[in-house]
Every structure is written in structure tokens, then in C-alpha cells.
Short mmCIF file of C-alpha atoms and ligand atoms in Angstrom, two decimals:
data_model
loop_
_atom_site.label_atom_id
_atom_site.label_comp_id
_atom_site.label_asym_id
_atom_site.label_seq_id
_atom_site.Cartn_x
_atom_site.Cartn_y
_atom_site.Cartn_z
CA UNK A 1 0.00 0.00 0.00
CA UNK A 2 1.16 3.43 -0.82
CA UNK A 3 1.30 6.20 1.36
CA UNK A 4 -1.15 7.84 -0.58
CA UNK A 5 -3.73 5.10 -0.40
CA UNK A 6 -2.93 4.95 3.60
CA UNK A 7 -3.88 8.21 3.80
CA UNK A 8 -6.63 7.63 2.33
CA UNK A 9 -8.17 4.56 3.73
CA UNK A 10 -7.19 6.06 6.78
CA UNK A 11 -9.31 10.19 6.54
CA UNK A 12 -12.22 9.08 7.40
CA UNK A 13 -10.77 8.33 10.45
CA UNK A 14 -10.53 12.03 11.27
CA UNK A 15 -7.23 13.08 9.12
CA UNK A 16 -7.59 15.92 6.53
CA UNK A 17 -4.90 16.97 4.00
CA UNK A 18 -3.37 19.72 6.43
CA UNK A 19 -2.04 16.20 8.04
CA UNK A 20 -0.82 15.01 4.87
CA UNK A 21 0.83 18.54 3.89
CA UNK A 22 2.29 18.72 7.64
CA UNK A 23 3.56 15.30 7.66
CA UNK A 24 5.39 15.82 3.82
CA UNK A 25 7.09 19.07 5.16
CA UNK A 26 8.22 17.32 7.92
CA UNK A 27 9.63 14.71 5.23
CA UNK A 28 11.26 17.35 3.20
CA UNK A 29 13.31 19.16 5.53
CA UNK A 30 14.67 15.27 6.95
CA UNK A 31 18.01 14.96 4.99
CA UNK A 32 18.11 11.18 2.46
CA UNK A 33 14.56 10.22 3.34
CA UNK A 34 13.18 7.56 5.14
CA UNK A 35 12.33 3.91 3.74
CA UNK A 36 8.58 3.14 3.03
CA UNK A 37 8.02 0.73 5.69
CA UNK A 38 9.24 3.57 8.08
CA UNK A 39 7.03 6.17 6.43
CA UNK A 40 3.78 3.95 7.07
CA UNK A 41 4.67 3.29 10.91
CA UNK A 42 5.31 7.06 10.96
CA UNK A 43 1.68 8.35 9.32
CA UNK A 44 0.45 5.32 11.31
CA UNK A 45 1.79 6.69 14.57
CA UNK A 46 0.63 9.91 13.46
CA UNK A 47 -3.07 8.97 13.06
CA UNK A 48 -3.20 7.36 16.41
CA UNK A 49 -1.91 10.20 18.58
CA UNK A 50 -4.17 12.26 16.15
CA UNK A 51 -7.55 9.97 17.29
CA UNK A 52 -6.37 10.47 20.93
CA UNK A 53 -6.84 14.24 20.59
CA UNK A 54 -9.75 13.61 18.60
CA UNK A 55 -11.31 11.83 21.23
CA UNK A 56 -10.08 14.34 23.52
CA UNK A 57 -11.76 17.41 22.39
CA UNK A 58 -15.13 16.02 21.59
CA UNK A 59 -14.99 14.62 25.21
CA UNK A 60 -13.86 17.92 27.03
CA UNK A 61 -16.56 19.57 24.88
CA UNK A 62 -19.34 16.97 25.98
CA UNK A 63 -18.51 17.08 29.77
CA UNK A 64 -18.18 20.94 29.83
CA UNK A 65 -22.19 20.49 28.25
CA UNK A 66 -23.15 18.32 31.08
CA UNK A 67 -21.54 20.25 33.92
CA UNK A 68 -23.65 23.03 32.71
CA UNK A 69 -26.70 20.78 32.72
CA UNK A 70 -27.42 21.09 29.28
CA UNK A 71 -28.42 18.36 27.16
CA UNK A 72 -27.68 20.40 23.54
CA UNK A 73 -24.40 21.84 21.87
CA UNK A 74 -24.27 25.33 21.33
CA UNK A 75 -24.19 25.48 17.18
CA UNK A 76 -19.77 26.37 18.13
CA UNK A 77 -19.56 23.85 20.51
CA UNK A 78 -21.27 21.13 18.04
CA UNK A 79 -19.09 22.43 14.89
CA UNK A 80 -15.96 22.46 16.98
CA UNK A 81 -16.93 18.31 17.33
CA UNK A 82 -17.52 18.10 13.48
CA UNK A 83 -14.83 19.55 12.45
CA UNK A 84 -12.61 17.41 14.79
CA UNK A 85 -13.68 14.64 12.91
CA UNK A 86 -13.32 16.32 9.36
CA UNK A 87 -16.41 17.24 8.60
CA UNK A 88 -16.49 20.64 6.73
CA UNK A 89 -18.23 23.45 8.49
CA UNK A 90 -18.41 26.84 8.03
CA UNK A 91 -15.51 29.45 9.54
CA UNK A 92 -16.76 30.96 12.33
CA UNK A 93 -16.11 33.28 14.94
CA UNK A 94 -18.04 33.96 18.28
CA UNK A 95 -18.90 37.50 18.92
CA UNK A 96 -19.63 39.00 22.37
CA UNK A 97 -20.25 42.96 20.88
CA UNK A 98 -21.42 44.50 17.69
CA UNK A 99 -17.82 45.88 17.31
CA UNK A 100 -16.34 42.60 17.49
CA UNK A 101 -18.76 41.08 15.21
CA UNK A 102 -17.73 43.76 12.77
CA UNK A 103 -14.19 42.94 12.82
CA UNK A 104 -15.07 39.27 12.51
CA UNK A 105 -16.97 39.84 9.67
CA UNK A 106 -14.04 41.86 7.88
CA UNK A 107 -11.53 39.27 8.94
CA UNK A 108 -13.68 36.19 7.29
CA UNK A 109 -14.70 38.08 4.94
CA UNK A 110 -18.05 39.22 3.55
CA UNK A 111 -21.02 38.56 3.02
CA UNK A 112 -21.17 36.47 6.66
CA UNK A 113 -23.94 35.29 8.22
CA UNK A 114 -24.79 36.00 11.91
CA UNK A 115 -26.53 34.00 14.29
CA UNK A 116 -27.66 33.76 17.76
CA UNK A 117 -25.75 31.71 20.52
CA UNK A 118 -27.76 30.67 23.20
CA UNK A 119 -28.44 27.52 25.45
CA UNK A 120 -32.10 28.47 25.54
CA UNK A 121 -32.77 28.94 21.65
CA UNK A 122 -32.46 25.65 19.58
CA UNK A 123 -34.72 26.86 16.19
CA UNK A 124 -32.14 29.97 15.84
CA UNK A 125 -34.43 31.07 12.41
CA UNK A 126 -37.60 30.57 14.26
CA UNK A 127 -36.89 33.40 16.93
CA UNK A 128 -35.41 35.53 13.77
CA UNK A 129 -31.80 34.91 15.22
CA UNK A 130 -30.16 34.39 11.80
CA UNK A 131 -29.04 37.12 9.32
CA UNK A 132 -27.82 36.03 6.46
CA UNK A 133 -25.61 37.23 3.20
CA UNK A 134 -24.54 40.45 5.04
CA UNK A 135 -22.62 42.43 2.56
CA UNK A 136 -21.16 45.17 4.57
CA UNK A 137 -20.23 46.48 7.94
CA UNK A 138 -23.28 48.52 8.19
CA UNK A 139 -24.97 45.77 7.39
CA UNK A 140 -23.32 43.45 9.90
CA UNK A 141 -24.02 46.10 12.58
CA UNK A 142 -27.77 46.60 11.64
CA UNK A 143 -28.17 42.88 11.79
CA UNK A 144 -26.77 42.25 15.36
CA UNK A 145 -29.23 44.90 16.77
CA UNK A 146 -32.41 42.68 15.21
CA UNK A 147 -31.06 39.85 16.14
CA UNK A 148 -30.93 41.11 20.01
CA UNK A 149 -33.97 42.98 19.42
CA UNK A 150 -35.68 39.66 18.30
CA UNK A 151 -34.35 37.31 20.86
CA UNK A 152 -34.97 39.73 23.80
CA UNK A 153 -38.76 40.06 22.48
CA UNK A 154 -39.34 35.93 22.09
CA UNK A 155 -37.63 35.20 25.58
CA UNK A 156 -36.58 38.30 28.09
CA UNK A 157 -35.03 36.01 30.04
CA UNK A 158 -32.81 33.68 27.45
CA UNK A 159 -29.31 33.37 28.50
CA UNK A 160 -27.03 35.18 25.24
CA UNK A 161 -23.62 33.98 25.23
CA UNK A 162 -22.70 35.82 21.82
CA UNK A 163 -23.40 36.55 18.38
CA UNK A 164 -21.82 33.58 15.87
CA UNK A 165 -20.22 35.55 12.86
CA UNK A 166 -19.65 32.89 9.80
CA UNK A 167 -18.69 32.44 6.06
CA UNK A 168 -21.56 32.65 3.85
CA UNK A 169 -21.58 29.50 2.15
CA UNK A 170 -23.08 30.25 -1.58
CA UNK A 171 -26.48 28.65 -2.27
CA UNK A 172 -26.40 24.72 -3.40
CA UNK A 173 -28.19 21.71 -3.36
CA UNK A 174 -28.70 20.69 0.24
CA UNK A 175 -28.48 17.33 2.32
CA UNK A 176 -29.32 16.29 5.71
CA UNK A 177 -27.09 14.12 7.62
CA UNK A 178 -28.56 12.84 10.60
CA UNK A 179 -27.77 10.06 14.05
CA UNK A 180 -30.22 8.97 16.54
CA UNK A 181 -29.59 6.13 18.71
CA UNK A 182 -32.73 3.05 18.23
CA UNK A 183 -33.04 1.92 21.27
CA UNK A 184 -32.84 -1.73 19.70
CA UNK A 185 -29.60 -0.93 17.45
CA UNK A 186 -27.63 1.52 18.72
CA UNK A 187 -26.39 4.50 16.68
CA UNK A 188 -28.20 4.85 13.43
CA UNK A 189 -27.34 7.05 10.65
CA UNK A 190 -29.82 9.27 8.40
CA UNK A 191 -29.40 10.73 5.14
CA UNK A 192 -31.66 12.98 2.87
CA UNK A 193 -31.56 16.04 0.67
CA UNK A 194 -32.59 19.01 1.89
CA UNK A 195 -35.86 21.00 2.18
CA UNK A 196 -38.87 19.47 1.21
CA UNK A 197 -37.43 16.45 0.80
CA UNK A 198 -36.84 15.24 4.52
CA UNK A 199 -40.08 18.24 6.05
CA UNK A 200 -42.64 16.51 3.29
CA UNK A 201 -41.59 13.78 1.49
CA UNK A 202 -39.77 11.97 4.47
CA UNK A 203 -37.30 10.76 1.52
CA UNK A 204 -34.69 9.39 3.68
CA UNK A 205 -32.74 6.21 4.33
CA UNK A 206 -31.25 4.96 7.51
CA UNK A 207 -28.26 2.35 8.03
CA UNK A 208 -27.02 0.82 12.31
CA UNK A 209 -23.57 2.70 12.55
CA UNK A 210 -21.11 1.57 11.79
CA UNK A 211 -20.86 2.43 8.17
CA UNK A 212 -18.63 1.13 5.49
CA UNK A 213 -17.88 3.36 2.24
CA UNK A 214 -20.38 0.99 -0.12
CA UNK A 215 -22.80 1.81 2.47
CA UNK A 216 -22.62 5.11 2.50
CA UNK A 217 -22.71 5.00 -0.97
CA UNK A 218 -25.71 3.08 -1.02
CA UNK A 219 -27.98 5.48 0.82
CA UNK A 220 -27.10 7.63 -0.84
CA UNK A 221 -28.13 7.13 -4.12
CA UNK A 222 -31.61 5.03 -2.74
CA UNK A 223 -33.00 8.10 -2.12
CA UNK A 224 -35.47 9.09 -4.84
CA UNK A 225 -34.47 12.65 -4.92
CA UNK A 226 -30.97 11.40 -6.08
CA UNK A 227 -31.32 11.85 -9.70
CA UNK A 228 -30.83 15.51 -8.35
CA UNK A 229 -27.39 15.19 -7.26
CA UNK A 230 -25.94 14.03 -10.53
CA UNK A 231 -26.75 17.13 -11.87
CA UNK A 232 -30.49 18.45 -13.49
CA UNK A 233 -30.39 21.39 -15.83
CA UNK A 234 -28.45 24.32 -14.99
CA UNK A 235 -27.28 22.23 -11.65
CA UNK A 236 -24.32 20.99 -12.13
CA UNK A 237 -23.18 17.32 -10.60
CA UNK A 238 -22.61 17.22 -6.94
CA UNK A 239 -19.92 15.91 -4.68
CA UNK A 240 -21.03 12.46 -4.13
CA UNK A 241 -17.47 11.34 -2.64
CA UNK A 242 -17.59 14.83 -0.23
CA UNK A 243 -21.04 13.38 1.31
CA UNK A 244 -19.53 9.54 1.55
CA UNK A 245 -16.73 11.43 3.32
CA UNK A 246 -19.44 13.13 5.68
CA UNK A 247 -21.10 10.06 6.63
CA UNK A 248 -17.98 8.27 7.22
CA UNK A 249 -16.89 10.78 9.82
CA UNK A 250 -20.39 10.85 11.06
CA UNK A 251 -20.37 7.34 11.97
CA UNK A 252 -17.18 7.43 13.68
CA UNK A 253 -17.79 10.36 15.82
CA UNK A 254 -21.57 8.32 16.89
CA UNK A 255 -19.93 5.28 17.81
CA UNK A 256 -16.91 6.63 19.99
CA UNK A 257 -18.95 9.02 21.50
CA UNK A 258 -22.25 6.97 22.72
CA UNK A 259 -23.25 9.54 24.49
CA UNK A 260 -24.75 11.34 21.31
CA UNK A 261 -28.54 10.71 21.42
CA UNK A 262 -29.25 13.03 18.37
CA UNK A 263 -26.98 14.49 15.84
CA UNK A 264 -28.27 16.69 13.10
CA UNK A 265 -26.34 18.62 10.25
CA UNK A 266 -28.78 20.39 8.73
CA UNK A 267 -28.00 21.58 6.01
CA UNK A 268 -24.75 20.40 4.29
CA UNK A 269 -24.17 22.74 1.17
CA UNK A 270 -23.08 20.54 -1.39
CA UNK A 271 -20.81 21.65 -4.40
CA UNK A 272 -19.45 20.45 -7.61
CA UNK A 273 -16.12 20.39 -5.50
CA UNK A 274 -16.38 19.95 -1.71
CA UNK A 275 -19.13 20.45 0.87
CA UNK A 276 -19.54 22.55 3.55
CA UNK A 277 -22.14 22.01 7.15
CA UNK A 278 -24.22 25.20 7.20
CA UNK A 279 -25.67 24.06 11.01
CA UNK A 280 -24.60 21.40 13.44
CA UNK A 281 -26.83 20.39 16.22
CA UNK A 282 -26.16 17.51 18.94
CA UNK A 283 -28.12 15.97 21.70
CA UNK A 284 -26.46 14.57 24.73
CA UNK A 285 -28.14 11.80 26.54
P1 ADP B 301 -31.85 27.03 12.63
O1 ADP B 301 -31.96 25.67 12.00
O2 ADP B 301 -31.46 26.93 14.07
O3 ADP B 301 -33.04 27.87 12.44
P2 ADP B 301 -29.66 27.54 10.75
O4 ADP B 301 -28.30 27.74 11.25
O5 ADP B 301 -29.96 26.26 10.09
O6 ADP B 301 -30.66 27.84 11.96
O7 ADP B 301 -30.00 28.74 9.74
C1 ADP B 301 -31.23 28.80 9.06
C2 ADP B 301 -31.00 28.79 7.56
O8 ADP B 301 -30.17 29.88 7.18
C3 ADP B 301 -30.27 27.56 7.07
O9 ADP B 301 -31.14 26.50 6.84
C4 ADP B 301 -29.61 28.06 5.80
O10 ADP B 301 -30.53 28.05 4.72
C5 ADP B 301 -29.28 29.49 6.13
N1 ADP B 301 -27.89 29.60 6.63
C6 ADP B 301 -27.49 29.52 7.91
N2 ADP B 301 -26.15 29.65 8.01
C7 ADP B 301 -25.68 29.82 6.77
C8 ADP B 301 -24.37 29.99 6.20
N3 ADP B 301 -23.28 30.05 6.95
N4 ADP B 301 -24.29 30.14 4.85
C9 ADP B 301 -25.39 30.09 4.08
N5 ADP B 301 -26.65 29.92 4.56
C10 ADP B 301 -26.80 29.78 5.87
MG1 MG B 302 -30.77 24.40 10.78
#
């Protein structure tokens, strides 16, 4: 096996290509090289000190939750997880003042999105706590009053711990990727385009976690909206192998971390090239 193809085999497991890049510098500047064999124990050892931070972080996350006595991630808290196990999310910063959100929003770059952080709203849209495609500071500074201004009026008393400042993530066909734990099979994994899809036409498909790639594969394309992912009209083809990838990491994160009772990324913006998680929720038991 190549190192390539053990890199490979081995992302879903949590690696992403700034672990490939960071590894081959670390090659380059060793004088003569190093034999294969002796490359593979090295990525090898690499990956599991890797999963033991991995493990680490989503852990320290979970039992900073419960000490709180909450049951749900914050939307930072649950990305922070997701990205930990290479699943694309959206840049993000947390923003404690209008001015700060401002120089977020320049240093990610506009149009952002902003959007309530707070353990006592879990529909963020629903209490008008999301702004999105904000083009300018003004705009960003307008935005962060309503959002107060909204939140305050729905619940006086709801505990704000900031203002999340993001990427915009351009417009795409969407997909649902979903866990809940049957209380028969364990961790279960859910999968479904976007939208109407999932709300009204509960066009989904399930597999017991975990997953292998074939699987993955398989549900998605037994959805019926599939056809719609390999590209309709003006809509170009999407990234089937970016939502495989999703689902992978999915399934890992569900079945080290039990403790998960609901996982939601809702939605996943889905590209020609790449994919990116446009909301993260998670349930603790
Ligand atoms: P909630 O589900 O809690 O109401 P979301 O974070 O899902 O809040 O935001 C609501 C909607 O706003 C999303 O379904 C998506 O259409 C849009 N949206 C949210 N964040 C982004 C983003 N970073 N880029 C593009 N669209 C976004
Ligand atoms: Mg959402």
C-alpha cells in the first residue's frame, strides 16, 4: 500500500490533508529520506496520537455540556466536534459585541452570516436569530441589533452567550445528515436532501452505525431525490465522494462518542467540488 492510499483509507478516520501537507514538510526538511516501511509506521503513529486528541476534544466539549446541565451543543460547541472529525463546516467566529462582530466579519470576509448563541434557543431562524448574506459592515451592525432585538422580544429572560459571525456559504443543493440512537440498534445514521425532501416527502434512508464506504454510498443514491445530485439542468453534478466522506466521519464520531442521542447537520451545502455544514446540532443523553 502506498502512502497515498494509507492516507486515504485512513481520513475518514478524522485526518484531513493539512495532516498530509504537515507530515510531507516534515519529510522534506529530513536529509536522504526515510524507507517506506518507516514512512507507514510514521503516518500510522501519526493517526493514532491524532484519534487520541480527537477523542479528547469532543470529550472535554461533551462534559463541559453536562456540567452546565445542558443536554444540547451550542451550534460552536457542536461544529468544533464536526470539524474534529473532518467534517467541513463553516468558519466561524463567536462575537460578544457589535464591534467585534464587525471585525469578525471583515476578517472572514463578507457577506457572513450572523446568528444567535444561546443555550435556551435551539430553532435559531424561528426566533429571527439568523441574518444572512450580510454584505457590509453597516450591514453586519444593523443585523446584530435585530437579532438582540428579536431574541430579547421571544424570551426576556434567554441566556445570550454571543453573536456567531460565519462564512456565507453560496447557495447549493442541500443534504441532511442525521444520528439517533434506536433503542434496539444503537447509533443509526440518516441521510436525505434538503428541504422538502426530509419536512414533506420523508425521503430518507437509515443504516445501524457503523458504516462502510459501499454503504454510504448506497444510501445515498436510494434516495429518490438522487437523480438531483448528478446534476439536473443548470445544476451541475454534486460531490457524491464529499457526502460519503461526511457520513464516514459521522459514523465514527456516533460510535466513539455513545453519548450522542441526536446528531443533526442540517443543512450540508453541497458543491461540484467539496461540501460545507451550514448548522450542526447535537443531543447529549
Ligand atoms: P436554525 O436551523 O437553528 O433555524 P440555521 O443555522 O440552520 O438555523 O440557519 C437557518 C438557515 O439559514 C439555514 O437552513 C440556511 O438556509 C441558512 N444559513 C445559515 N447559516 C448559513 C451559512 N453560513 N451560509 C449560508 N446559509 C446559511
Ligand atoms: Mg438548521
Amino acid at each position: 500500500m502506498s502512502l497515498e492510499q494509507a492516507f486515504r483509507k485512513l481520513e475518514p478516520r478524522g485526518l484531513d490533508s493539512r495532516d498530509l501537507e504537515r507530515w510531507q514538510d516534515g519529510q522534506k526538511q529530513k536529509k536522504g529520506g526515510t524507507s517506506g516501511r518507516h514512512r507507514l509506521k510514521y503516518l500510522y503513529r501519526t493517526i493514532s496520537s491524532k484519534e487520541a486528541e480527537l477523542m479528547d476534544k469532543a470529550s472535554t466539549i461533551f462534559a463541559h455540556v453536562k456540567k452546565e446541565g445542558r443536554k444540547s451543543l451550542l451550534e460552536t460547541e457542536a461544529k468544533t466536534v464536526c470539524a474534529d472529525y473532518g467534517i467541513p463546516v463553516t468558519k466561524f467566529k463567536l462575537a460578544k459585541s457589535e464591534t467585534e462582530a464587525s471585525r469578525f466579519a471583515k476578517e472572514l470576509g463578507f457577506p457572513v452570516v450572523l446568528k444567535i448563541v444561546s443555550p435556551d434557543i435551539i430553532h435559531k431562524s424561528d426566533v429571527g436569530g439568523v441574518a444572512i448574506g450580510l454584505k457590509d459592515a453597516e450591514a453586519v451592525k444593523n443585523a446584530f441589533e435585530q437579532i438582540m432585538k428579536n431574541v430579547k422580544k421571544h424570551d426576556a429572560k434567554a441566556r445570550i452567550v454571543g453573536v456567531l459571525v460565519q462564512e456565507m456559504a453560496p447557495p447549493s443543493t442541500e443534504v441532511i445528515v442525521g444520528a439517533i440512537k434506536d433503542p434496539q440498534f444503537g447509533p443509526a445514521l440518516m441521510f436525505g436532501l434538503g428541504g422538502i425532501f426530509v419536512e414533506v416527502l420523508k425521503d430518507v434512508t437509515f443504516r445501524i452505525a457503523p458504516i462502510t464506504v459501499d454503504e454510504a454510498r448506497d444510501m445515498i443514491s436510494e434516495v429518490k431525490a438522487y437523480p438531483l445530485l448528478k446534476g439536473y439542468r443548470n445544476t451541475p453534478p454534486a460531490d457524491v465522494g464529499a457526502i460519503v466522506k461526511i457520513l464516514l466521519s459521522t459514523s465514527k464520531l456516533i460510535m466513539e462518542h455513545q453519548e450522542i442521542k441526536e446528531l443533526d447537520l442540517n443543512p450540508i451545502m453541497v458543491y461540484e467540488k467539496g461540501a460545507k455544514t451550514v448548522d450542526a446540532r447535537i443531543i447529549l443523553e
